[in-house]
Coordinates of C-alpha atoms and ligand atoms in Angstrom, one line a residue:
M1 CA 5.9 27.0 -10.1
D2 CA 6.0 26.2 -6.4
Q3 CA 6.5 22.7 -5.2
S4 CA 3.9 20.1 -4.5
K5 CA 3.2 18.7 -1.0
E6 CA 4.7 15.4 -2.2
Q7 CA 7.9 17.2 -3.3
R8 CA 8.1 18.9 0.1
I9 CA 7.8 15.5 1.8
L10 CA 10.7 14.3 -0.3
N11 CA 12.7 17.4 0.6
S12 CA 12.2 16.7 4.3
V13 CA 13.2 13.0 3.9
S14 CA 16.2 13.9 1.8
Y15 CA 17.4 16.5 4.3
N16 CA 16.6 14.7 7.6
A17 CA 16.6 10.9 7.1
V18 CA 19.6 8.6 7.5
K19 CA 20.4 7.2 4.0
G20 CA 19.8 3.4 3.9
D21 CA 17.8 3.4 7.1
P22 CA 14.1 2.6 6.4
E23 CA 13.0 3.4 10.0
S24 CA 14.5 6.9 9.8
V25 CA 12.7 7.5 6.5
L26 CA 9.4 6.4 8.0
N27 CA 9.9 8.5 11.1
C28 CA 10.8 11.5 9.0
I29 CA 7.6 11.2 6.9
D30 CA 5.4 10.6 10.0
K31 CA 7.0 13.6 11.8
Y32 CA 6.6 15.9 8.7
C33 CA 3.0 14.8 8.0
G34 CA 2.0 14.8 11.6
Q35 CA 3.4 18.3 12.3
Y36 CA 3.3 20.2 9.1
E37 CA 1.2 18.8 6.2
W38 CA -1.2 15.9 6.5
A39 CA -0.8 13.3 3.7
M40 CA -2.4 10.0 3.0
N41 CA 0.4 7.7 4.1
V42 CA -0.9 4.7 6.0
G43 CA 1.1 6.2 9.0
D44 CA 2.7 4.9 12.1
E45 CA -0.5 3.6 13.9
K46 CA -2.1 1.7 11.0
G47 CA 1.5 0.9 9.9
I48 CA 1.9 -1.5 12.9
I49 CA -1.2 -3.5 11.7
L50 CA 0.4 -3.5 8.2
D51 CA 3.7 -4.7 9.7
K52 CA 2.1 -7.5 11.7
T53 CA 0.1 -8.7 8.6
V54 CA 3.2 -8.7 6.4
E55 CA 5.1 -10.7 9.0
E56 CA 2.2 -13.2 9.2
A57 CA 2.1 -13.5 5.4
D58 CA 6.0 -13.6 5.1
P59 CA 5.5 -13.0 1.4
T60 CA 7.8 -14.0 -1.5
V61 CA 5.8 -11.8 -3.9
A62 CA 3.7 -8.9 -2.5
L63 CA 1.5 -6.4 -4.4
E64 CA 0.5 -2.9 -3.3
M65 CA -2.0 -0.7 -5.1
G66 CA -1.5 3.0 -4.6
T67 CA 2.2 3.8 -4.1
Y68 CA 1.7 7.5 -3.5
C69 CA 5.0 8.6 -1.8
G70 CA 6.3 5.1 -1.1
Y71 CA 5.7 5.1 2.6
S72 CA 3.8 1.8 2.8
A73 CA 6.2 0.3 0.1
I74 CA 9.0 1.0 2.6
R75 CA 7.0 -0.5 5.5
I76 CA 6.4 -3.7 3.5
A77 CA 9.8 -4.0 1.8
R78 CA 11.8 -3.5 5.0
L79 CA 10.2 -6.7 6.3
L80 CA 10.7 -8.9 3.2
K81 CA 13.1 -11.8 3.3
P82 CA 16.0 -12.0 0.9
N83 CA 14.9 -12.5 -2.8
A84 CA 11.3 -11.5 -1.9
R85 CA 9.9 -8.6 -3.9
L86 CA 7.1 -6.0 -3.8
L87 CA 5.3 -4.8 -6.9
S88 CA 3.6 -1.4 -6.4
I89 CA 1.1 0.0 -8.9
E90 CA 0.8 3.8 -9.3
F91 CA -0.9 5.7 -12.1
N92 CA -0.1 9.4 -11.1
P93 CA 3.1 10.2 -13.0
E94 CA 3.8 13.1 -10.5
F95 CA 4.1 10.7 -7.6
I96 CA 6.3 8.0 -9.2
P97 CA 9.7 9.8 -9.3
I98 CA 9.1 11.0 -5.7
A99 CA 8.2 7.6 -4.5
K100 CA 11.3 6.1 -6.3
E101 CA 13.6 8.7 -4.7
I102 CA 12.2 8.1 -1.2
I103 CA 12.4 4.3 -1.6
E104 CA 16.0 4.8 -2.8
I105 CA 16.9 6.9 0.3
A106 CA 15.5 4.0 2.4
G107 CA 17.9 1.7 0.6
L108 CA 15.1 -0.6 -0.7
S109 CA 15.1 0.0 -4.4
E110 CA 16.2 -3.5 -5.1
K111 CA 13.1 -5.0 -3.4
V112 CA 10.5 -2.6 -4.9
T113 CA 9.3 -2.4 -8.5
I114 CA 6.9 0.5 -9.1
I115 CA 4.7 -0.2 -12.1
E116 CA 3.1 2.9 -13.7
G117 CA -0.5 2.4 -14.7
H118 CA -4.0 1.7 -13.5
S119 CA -4.5 -1.4 -11.4
Q120 CA -7.2 -2.7 -13.7
D121 CA -4.8 -2.6 -16.6
I122 CA -1.8 -3.9 -14.8
I123 CA -3.3 -6.8 -12.8
P124 CA -4.0 -8.8 -16.1
Q125 CA -0.3 -8.3 -17.0
L126 CA 1.2 -9.6 -13.7
K127 CA 1.6 -13.2 -14.7
K128 CA 3.1 -12.8 -18.2
K129 CA 4.9 -9.5 -18.1
Y130 CA 5.9 -9.4 -14.4
E131 CA 6.5 -13.2 -14.0
V132 CA 4.1 -13.5 -11.1
E133 CA 2.7 -16.9 -10.4
T134 CA 0.5 -16.1 -7.4
L135 CA 0.5 -13.3 -4.8
D136 CA 1.2 -14.0 -1.2
F137 CA 0.2 -10.6 0.1
V138 CA -1.8 -7.7 -1.3
F139 CA -2.1 -4.2 0.2
L140 CA -5.1 -2.2 -1.1
D141 CA -4.7 1.5 -0.6
H142 CA -5.7 3.1 -3.9
W143 CA -9.0 4.5 -5.0
K144 CA -11.6 3.0 -2.6
E145 CA -14.1 2.2 -5.3
R146 CA -11.5 0.0 -7.0
Y147 CA -11.0 -2.3 -4.0
A148 CA -13.8 -4.7 -4.9
P149 CA -13.4 -4.8 -8.7
D150 CA -9.7 -5.2 -8.4
T151 CA -10.1 -8.1 -5.9
I152 CA -12.4 -9.8 -8.3
L153 CA -9.9 -9.2 -11.1
L154 CA -7.1 -10.7 -9.0
E155 CA -9.3 -13.8 -8.5
E156 CA -10.2 -14.0 -12.2
C157 CA -6.5 -13.7 -13.3
G158 CA -5.6 -16.6 -11.0
L159 CA -3.3 -14.5 -8.9
L160 CA -4.6 -15.6 -5.5
R161 CA -3.8 -19.0 -3.9
K162 CA -5.1 -20.8 -0.8
G163 CA -3.8 -18.6 2.0
S164 CA -3.1 -15.4 0.1
I165 CA -3.6 -12.5 2.5
L166 CA -5.3 -9.2 1.4
L167 CA -5.1 -6.1 3.7
A168 CA -7.2 -3.1 2.9
D169 CA -6.7 0.4 4.3
N170 CA -9.5 3.0 5.0
I171 CA -12.4 0.7 5.6
V172 CA -14.1 3.3 7.8
Y173 CA -12.6 6.6 6.4
P174 CA -13.0 7.4 3.6
G175 CA -14.6 4.0 3.5
A176 CA -14.9 1.1 1.0
P177 CA -18.5 -0.2 1.5
E178 CA -18.7 -2.2 -1.8
F179 CA -15.5 -4.0 -0.9
I180 CA -16.7 -4.8 2.6
K181 CA -20.0 -6.0 1.2
Y182 CA -18.3 -8.2 -1.4
I183 CA -15.5 -9.7 0.8
R184 CA -17.6 -10.4 3.9
S185 CA -20.4 -12.1 1.9
N186 CA -18.0 -14.3 0.0
S187 CA -17.4 -17.6 1.8
R188 CA -14.0 -17.9 0.0
Y189 CA -12.6 -15.2 2.3
E190 CA -11.9 -15.3 6.1
C191 CA -12.2 -11.7 7.2
T192 CA -10.9 -9.8 10.2
S193 CA -11.6 -6.2 11.0
Y194 CA -9.0 -4.0 12.8
P195 CA -10.5 -0.8 14.3
T196 CA -7.9 1.9 14.3
F197 CA -7.4 5.6 13.6
L198 CA -6.9 7.6 10.4
E199 CA -3.2 8.6 9.9
Y200 CA -2.1 11.6 12.0
M201 CA -5.7 12.3 13.1
K202 CA -8.2 11.5 15.9
V203 CA -10.6 10.1 13.4
E204 CA -11.8 6.5 13.5
D205 CA -10.7 4.2 10.7
A206 CA -10.3 0.5 10.2
M207 CA -8.3 -2.0 8.2
E208 CA -9.7 -5.3 6.9
K209 CA -7.7 -8.5 6.5
A210 CA -9.1 -11.1 4.1
V211 CA -7.5 -14.5 3.7
Y212 CA -8.4 -16.2 0.4
M213 CA -9.3 -19.8 1.1
G214 CA -9.2 -20.9 -2.6
Ligands
611_301 O1 -8.1 8.6 -1.1 C1 -7.2 7.9 -0.5 N1 -6.4 7.1 -1.1 C2 -6.4 7.0 -2.5 C3 -5.0 6.7 -2.9 C4 -4.7 6.8 -4.1 C5 -3.3 6.5 -4.5 O2 -3.3 5.5 -5.5 C6 -3.3 6.2 -6.8 S1 -4.8 5.9 -7.6 C7 -4.5 4.4 -8.4 C8 -3.4 3.6 -8.3 C9 -3.3 2.4 -9.0 N2 -4.3 2.0 -9.8 C10 -5.4 2.8 -9.9 C11 -5.6 4.0 -9.2 C12 -3.2 7.7 -6.5 O3 -2.3 8.3 -7.5 C13 -2.6 7.7 -5.1 O4 -1.2 7.5 -5.1 C14 -7.1 8.1 1.0 C15 -7.8 9.2 1.6 C16 -7.6 9.4 2.9 N3 -8.3 10.5 3.5 O5 -8.2 10.7 4.8 O6 -9.0 11.2 2.8 C17 -6.9 8.6 3.8 C18 -6.2 7.5 3.2 O7 -5.4 6.6 3.9 C19 -6.3 7.3 1.8 O8 -5.7 6.2 1.3
MG302 MG1 -5.0 4.9 2.8

């Protein structure tokens, strides 16, 4: 059985990246996906918006939905202060070992916990099973039709506090219209749109930041 694209991305990282150097892992993935095989990593352009938002949030506990190959988990985790942690939810069992290996090569395994499952099943477990009080930062990059219901679920589970920062990828392409409708019409969120481009493509995209006001 020939290898998956995600396995080929791991091969490239394993062969080319400097062990323990997150930047070199990110550069390797961006080079591979920019030159050989497109993949749905947030990428180097939108990655800068992600970096800036993580720095603004300076989270102690961060959540990501949609681990995929671990690219954004590395972007987030490399900026976390000591003792801060990232929980990343992924349901596709094929991606999980690949993401774990890529995060390990980046030297960030201590900071990242990949949780296998669907966001709607895991979110209600975060407080008791994963000892989360509230989330300081949330990156939404999973199924676009889950952005709105999962945001509502985070509220209902008491996981957001005054100042929690949400950042959503792909607001323009593929698009998350229900999420935009929900978040921008809800006075409890202060929203900011960041027009940008789709990873590795000259296609317009945008990211949306939403600060929960409690
Ligand atoms: O479809 C996109 N993303 C969906 C991402 C899905 C990721 O999250 C889980 S689904 C899940 C994880 C957790 N809980 C429930 C479901 C999948 O296994 C994948 O790892 C996408 C598509 C494009 N594009 O150009 O087509 C560009 C992007 O940046 C994208 O993010
Ligand atoms: Mg995305």
